[in-house]
Short mmCIF file of C-alpha atoms in Angstrom, two decimals:
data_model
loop_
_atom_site.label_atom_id
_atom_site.label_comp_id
_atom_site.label_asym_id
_atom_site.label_seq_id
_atom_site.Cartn_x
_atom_site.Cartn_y
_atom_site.Cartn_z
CA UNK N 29 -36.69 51.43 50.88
CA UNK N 30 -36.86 47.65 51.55
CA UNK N 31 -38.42 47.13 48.20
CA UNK N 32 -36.05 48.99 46.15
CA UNK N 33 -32.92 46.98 48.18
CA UNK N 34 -34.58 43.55 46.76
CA UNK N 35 -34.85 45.19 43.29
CA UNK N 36 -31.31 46.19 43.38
CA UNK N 37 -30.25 42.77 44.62
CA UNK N 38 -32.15 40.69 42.08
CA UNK N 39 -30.98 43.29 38.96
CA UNK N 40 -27.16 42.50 40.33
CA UNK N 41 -27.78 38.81 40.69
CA UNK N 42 -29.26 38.84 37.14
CA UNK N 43 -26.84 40.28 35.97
CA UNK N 44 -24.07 38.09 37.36
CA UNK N 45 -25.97 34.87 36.33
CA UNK N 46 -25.76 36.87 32.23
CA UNK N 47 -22.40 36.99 33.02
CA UNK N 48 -21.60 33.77 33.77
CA UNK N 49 -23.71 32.23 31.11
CA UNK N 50 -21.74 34.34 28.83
CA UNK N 51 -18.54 33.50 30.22
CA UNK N 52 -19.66 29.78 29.75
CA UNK N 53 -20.75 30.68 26.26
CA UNK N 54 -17.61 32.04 25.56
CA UNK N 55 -15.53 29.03 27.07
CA UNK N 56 -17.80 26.66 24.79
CA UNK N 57 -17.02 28.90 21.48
CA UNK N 58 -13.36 28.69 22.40
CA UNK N 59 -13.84 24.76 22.63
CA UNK N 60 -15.47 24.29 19.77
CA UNK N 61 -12.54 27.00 17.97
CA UNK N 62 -10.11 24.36 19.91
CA UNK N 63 -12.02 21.43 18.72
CA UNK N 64 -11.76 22.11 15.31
CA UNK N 65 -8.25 22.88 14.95
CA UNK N 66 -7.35 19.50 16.54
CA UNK N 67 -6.06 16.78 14.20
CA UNK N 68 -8.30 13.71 13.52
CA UNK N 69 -6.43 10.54 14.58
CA UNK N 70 -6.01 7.74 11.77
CA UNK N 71 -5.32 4.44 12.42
CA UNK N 72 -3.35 3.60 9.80
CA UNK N 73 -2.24 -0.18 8.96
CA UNK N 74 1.71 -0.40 6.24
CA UNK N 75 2.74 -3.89 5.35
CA UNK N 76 6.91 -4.81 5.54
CA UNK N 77 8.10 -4.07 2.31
CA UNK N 78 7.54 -2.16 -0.77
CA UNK N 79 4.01 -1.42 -0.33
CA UNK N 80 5.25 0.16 3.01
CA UNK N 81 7.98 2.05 2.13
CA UNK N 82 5.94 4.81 0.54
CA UNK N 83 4.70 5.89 3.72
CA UNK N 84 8.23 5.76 5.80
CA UNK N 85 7.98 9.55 5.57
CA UNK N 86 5.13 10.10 6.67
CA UNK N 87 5.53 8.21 9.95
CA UNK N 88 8.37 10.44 10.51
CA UNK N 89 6.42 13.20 9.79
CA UNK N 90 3.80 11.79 12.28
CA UNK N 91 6.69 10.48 15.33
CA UNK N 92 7.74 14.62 14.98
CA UNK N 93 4.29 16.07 15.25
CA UNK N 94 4.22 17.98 12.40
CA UNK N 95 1.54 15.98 10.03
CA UNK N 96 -2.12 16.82 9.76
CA UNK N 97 -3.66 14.42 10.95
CA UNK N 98 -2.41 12.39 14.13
CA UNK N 99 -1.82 8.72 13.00
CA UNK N 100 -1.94 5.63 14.99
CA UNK N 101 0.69 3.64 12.29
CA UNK N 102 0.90 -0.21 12.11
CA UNK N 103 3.15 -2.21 10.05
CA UNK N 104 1.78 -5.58 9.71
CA UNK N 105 3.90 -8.44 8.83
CA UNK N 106 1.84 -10.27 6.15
CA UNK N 107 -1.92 -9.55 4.73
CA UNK N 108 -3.74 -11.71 7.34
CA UNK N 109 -3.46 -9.20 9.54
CA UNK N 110 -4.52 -6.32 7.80
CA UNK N 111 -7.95 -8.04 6.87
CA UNK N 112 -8.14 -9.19 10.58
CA UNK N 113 -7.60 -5.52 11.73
CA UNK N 114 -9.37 -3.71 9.10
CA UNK N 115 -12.47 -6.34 9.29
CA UNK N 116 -12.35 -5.60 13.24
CA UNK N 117 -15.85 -4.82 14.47
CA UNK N 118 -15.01 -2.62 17.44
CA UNK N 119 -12.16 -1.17 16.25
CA UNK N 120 -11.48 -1.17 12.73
CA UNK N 121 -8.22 0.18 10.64
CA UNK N 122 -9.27 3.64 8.54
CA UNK N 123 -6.40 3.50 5.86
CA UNK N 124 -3.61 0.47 4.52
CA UNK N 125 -1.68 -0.38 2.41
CA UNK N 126 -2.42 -3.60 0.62
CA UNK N 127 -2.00 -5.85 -2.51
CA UNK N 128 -4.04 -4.79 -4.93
CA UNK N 129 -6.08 -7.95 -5.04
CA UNK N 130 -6.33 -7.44 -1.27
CA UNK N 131 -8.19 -4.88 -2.19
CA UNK N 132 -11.01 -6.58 -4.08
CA UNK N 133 -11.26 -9.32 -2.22
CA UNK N 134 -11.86 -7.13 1.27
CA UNK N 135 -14.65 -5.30 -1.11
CA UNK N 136 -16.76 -8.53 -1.84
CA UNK N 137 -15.86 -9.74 1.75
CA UNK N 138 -17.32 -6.56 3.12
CA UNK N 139 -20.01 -6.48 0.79
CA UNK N 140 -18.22 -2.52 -0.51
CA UNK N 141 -17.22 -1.69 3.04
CA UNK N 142 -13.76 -0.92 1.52
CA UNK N 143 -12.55 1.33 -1.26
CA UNK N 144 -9.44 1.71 -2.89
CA UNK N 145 -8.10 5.13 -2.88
CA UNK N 146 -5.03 5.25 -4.62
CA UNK N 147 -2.16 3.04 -6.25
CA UNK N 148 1.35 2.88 -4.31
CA UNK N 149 3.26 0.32 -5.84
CA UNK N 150 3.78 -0.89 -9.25
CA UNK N 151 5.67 -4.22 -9.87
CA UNK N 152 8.46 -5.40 -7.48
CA UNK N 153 9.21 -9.08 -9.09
CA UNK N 154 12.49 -9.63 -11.38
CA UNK N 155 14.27 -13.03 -12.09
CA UNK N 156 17.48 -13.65 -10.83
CA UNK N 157 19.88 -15.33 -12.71
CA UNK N 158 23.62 -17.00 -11.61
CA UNK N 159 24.69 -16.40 -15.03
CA UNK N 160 23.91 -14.66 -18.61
CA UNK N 161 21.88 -17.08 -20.71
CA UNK N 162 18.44 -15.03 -19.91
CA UNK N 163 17.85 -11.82 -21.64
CA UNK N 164 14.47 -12.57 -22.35
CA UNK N 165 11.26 -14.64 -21.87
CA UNK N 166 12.08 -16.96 -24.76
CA UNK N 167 15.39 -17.73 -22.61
CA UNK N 168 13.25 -19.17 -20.77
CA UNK N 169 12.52 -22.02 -22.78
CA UNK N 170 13.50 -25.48 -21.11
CA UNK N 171 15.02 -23.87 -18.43
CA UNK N 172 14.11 -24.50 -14.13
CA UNK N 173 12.59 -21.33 -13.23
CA UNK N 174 12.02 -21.42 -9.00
CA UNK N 175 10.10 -18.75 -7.79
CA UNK N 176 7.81 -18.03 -4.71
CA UNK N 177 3.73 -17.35 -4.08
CA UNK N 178 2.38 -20.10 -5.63
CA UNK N 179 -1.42 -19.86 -5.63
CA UNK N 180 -1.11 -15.87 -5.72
CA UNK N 181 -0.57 -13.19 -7.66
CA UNK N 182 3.23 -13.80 -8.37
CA UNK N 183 2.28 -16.87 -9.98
CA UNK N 184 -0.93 -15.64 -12.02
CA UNK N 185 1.63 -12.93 -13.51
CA UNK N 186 4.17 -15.11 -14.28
CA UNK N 187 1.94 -17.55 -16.16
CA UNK N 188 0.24 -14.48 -17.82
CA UNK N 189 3.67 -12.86 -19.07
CA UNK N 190 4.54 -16.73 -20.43
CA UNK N 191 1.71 -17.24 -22.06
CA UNK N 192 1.54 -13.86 -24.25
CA UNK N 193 5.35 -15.14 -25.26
CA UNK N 194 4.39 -18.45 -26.33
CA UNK N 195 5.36 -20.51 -23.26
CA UNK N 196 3.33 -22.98 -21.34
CA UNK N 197 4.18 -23.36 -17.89
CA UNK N 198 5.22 -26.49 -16.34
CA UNK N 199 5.76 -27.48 -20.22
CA UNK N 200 8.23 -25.10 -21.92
CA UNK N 201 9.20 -24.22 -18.35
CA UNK N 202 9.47 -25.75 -15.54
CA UNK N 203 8.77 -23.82 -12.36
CA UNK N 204 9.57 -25.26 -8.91
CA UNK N 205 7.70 -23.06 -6.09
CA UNK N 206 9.26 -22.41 -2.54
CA UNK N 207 7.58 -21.50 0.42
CA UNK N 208 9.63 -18.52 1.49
CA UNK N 209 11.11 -15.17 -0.23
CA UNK N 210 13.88 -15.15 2.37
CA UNK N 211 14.75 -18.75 1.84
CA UNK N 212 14.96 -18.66 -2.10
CA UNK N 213 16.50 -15.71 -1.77
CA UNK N 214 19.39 -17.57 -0.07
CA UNK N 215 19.55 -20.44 -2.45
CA UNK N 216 19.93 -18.29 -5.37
CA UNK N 217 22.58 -16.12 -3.62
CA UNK N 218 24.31 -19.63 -2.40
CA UNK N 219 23.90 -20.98 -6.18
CA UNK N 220 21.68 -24.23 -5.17
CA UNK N 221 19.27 -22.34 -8.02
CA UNK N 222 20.04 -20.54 -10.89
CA UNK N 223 17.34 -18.75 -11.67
CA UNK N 224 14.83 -17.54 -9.27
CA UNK N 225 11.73 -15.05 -9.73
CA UNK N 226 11.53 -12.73 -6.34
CA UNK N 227 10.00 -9.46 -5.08
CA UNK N 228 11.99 -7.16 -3.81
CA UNK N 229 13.55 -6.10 -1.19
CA UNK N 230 14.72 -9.88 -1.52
CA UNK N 231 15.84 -8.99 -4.83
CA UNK N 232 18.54 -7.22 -2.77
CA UNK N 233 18.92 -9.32 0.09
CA UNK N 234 20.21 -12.32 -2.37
CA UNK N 235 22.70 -9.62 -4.54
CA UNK N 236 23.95 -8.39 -1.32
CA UNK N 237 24.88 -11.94 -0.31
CA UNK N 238 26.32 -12.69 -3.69
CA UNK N 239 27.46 -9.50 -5.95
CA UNK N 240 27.38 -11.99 -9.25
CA UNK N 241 23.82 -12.66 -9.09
CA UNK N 242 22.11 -10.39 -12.27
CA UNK N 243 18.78 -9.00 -12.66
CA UNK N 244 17.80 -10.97 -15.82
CA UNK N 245 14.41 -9.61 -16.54
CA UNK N 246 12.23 -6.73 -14.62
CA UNK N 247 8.70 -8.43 -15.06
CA UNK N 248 7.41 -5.17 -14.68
CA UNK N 249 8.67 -4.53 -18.14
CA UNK N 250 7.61 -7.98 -19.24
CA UNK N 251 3.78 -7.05 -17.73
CA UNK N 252 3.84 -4.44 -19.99
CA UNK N 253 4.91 -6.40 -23.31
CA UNK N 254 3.09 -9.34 -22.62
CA UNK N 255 -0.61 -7.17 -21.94
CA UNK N 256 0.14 -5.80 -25.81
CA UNK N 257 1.27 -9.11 -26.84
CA UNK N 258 -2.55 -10.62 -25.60
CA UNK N 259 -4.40 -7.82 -27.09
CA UNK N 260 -5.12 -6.67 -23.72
CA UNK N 261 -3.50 -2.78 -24.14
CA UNK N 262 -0.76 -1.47 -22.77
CA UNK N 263 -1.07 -1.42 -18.84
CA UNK N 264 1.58 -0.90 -16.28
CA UNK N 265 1.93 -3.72 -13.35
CA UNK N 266 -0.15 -3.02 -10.35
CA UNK N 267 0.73 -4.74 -6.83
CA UNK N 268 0.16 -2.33 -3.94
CA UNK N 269 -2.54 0.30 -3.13
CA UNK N 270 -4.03 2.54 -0.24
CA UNK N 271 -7.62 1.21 0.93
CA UNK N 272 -9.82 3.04 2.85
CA UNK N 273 -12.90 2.21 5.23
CA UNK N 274 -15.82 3.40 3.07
CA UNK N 275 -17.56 4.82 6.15
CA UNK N 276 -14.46 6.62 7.58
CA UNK N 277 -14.10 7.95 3.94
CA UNK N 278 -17.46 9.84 4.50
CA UNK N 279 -17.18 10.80 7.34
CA UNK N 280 -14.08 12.81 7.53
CA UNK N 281 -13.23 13.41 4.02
CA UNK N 282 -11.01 16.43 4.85
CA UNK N 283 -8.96 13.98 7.09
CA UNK N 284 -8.80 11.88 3.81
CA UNK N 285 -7.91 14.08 1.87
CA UNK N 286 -4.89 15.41 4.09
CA UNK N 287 -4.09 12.04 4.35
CA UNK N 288 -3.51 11.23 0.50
CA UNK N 289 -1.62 14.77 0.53
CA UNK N 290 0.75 14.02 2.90
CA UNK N 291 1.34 10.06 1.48
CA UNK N 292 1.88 11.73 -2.09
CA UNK N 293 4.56 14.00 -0.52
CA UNK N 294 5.64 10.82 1.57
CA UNK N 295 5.98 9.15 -1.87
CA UNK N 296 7.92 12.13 -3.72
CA UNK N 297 10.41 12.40 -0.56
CA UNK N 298 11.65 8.77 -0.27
CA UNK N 299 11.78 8.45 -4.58
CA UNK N 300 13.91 11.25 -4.42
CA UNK N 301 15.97 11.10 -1.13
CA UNK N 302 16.40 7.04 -0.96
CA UNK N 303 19.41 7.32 1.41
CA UNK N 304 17.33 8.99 3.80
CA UNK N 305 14.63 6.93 2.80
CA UNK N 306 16.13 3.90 4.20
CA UNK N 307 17.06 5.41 6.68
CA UNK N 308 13.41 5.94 7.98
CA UNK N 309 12.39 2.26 6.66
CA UNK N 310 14.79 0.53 8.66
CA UNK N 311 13.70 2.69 12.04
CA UNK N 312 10.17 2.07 11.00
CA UNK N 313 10.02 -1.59 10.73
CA UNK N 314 9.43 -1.33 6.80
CA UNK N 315 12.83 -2.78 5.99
CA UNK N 316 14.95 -4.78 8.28
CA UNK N 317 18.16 -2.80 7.02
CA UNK N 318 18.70 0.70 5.81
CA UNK N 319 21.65 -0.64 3.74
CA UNK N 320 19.30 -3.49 1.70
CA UNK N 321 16.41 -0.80 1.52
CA UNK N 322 18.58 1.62 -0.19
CA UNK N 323 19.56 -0.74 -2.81
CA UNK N 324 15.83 -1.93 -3.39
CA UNK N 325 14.14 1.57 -3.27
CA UNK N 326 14.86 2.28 -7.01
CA UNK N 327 13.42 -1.43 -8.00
CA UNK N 328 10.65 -0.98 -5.75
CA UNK N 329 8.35 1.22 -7.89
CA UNK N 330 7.14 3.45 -5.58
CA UNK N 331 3.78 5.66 -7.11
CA UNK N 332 0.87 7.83 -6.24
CA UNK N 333 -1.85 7.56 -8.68
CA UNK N 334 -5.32 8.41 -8.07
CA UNK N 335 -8.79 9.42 -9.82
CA UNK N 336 -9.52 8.08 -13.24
CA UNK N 337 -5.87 6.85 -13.67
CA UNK N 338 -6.20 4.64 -10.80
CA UNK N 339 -9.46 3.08 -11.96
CA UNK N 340 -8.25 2.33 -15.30
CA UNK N 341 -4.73 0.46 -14.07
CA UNK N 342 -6.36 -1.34 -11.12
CA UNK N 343 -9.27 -2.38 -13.36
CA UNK N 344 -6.95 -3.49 -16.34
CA UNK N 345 -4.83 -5.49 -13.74
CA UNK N 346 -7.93 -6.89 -11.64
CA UNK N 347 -9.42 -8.15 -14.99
CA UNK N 348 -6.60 -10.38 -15.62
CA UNK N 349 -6.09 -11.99 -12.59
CA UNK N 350 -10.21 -12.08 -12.79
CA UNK N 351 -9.50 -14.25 -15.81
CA UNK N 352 -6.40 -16.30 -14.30
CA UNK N 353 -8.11 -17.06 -11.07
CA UNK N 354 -11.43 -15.41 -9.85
CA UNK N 355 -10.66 -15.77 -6.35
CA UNK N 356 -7.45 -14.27 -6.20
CA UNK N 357 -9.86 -11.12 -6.77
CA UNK N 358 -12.89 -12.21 -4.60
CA UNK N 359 -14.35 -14.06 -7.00
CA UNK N 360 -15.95 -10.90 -8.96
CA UNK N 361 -14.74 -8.03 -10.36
CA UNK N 362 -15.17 -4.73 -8.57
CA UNK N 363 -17.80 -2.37 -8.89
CA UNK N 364 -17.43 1.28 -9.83
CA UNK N 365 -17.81 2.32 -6.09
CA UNK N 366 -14.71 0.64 -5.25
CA UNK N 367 -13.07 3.64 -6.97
CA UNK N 368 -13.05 6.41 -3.99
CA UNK N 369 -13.16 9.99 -6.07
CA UNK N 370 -14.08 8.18 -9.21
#
């Protein structure tokens, strides 16, 4: 009798051991269920200003809870501190937005850590005139063009668009460089200047100030004119794109991917809602003022382009600033594994 008791005892504790591994099995499953319907968190780095603005919606989207992916969003003031942040050892951006010969040179700095994933933002320069004697690049001609980001890619465009029309700079025009957007946006508003080559949203910031300034010429137009002019084909004016951590890229490519989903709807939304748009740029930090961003959305060139179009624009555009300046690229061109999805 004492034998069967122990064998009844033992088959009941057996069994309630099965069933609490089981119930711990099932609590794992359900984890693991959990786990995988849990968004990936992004760290995600947006620089002031039209390469920004593109993804105003999206941090909306993010602030409210309802995008894929959970992002940690930065907007960085100026480039330094996206290469400081995305360069970071321990803890290194995933995704930003960057000038496009950001781009490259983070690639050869990082020896192909980074990859460009898609193009954001096509040209944001005009020239500004108080007056109407420029209607084109041949107005040009003996005039005092002043105009800002000397040593960088404003300047290599500008010299590229007056060369394919003839011009030599600092000959047939003479361009005086200033420091600051915001402070040559005020001299041209104030009519020290009269004409002045800018990016926008300062563009705005100098027509708000003074409703008589004109937008002479849209250089974006002028890129394109001047790259048939050189025998270089037609190619559309690249400044911003979306980089990506090559590592991060492989490693969750279905956060990637939801990512570039959700920044082409981003895109779509604030070109075709810029009220609300600027809205979400000035309570973002992407625009000081919802007023000057809704005025400069529509100059800003705001674009999603990706695969084999990407490659061909960014590689047109990287060539001839290659040939301008090799180090405004990184002192190389790119290789074909820059091109993420290519």
């Amino acid at each position: 009798m004492m034998k069967q008791t122990k064998r009844i005892t033992a088959l009941m504790l057996a069994l309630a051991m099965l069933f609490v591994l089981a119930a711990c099995t099932g609590n794992d499953d359900t984890a693991d269920t959990t786990g995988g319907s849990e968004k990936t968190t992004v760290s995600v780095a947006a620089l002031m200003g039209p390469t920004g603005v593109g993804m105003s919606k999206l941090m909306d989207d993010d602030a409210n809870g309802t995008s894929a992916n959970d992002y940690d969003f930065t907007v960085a003031t100026s480039p330094d501190q996206i290469v400081a942040a995305i360069s970071n050892a321990t803890d290194p951006l995933d995704i930003a937005a960057c000038p496009i010969n950001l781009a490259s040179t983070l690639y050869k700095k990082t020896n192909g850590a980074i990859q460009i994933a898609a193009i954001n933002t096509l040209g944001v320069l005009y020239i500004l005139e108080n007056g109407n004697t420029v209607n084109s690049i041949s107005d040009l001609k003996g005039k005092t063009l002043y105009a800002t980001g000397q040593g960088s890619t404003p300047e290599y465009i500008l010299n590229y668009i007056l060369k394919a029309n003839g011009l030599t700079p600092g000959e047939d025009v003479t361009i005086n460089y200033v420091a600051e957007h915001a402070e040559l946006a005020t001299m041209i508003a104030t009519g020290k200047v009269d004409l002045a080559m800018l990016p926008e949203p300062n563009v705005t910031s100098a027509r708000v100030q003074n409703s008589d300034l004109r937008i002479a010429l849209d250089m974006t137009g002028e890129w394109g004119k001047a790259t048939l002019l050189s025998g270089d084909g037609e190619s559309e004016l690249v400044q911003g794109c979306i980089i990506v951590r090559r590592e991060f890229a492989e490693n969750n490519s279905e956060a990637l991917a939801a990512f570039l989903e959700e920044y082409k709807a981003s895109v779509d939304y604030v070109n075709s809602n810029e009220e609300d748009a600027s809205v979400l740029c000035e309570t973002y930090g992407i625009i000081p003022k919802a007023a000057v961003a809704k005025m400069a959305i529509p100059n800003c060139n705001i674009t999603f382009v990706e695969g084999a179009e990407m490659k061909a624009l960014a590689q047109s555009n990287l060539q001839i600033l290659f040939d301008a300046a090799p180090s405004s690229i990184g002192g190389a061109m790119p290789a074909d594994d820059f091109y993420y999805g290519c």
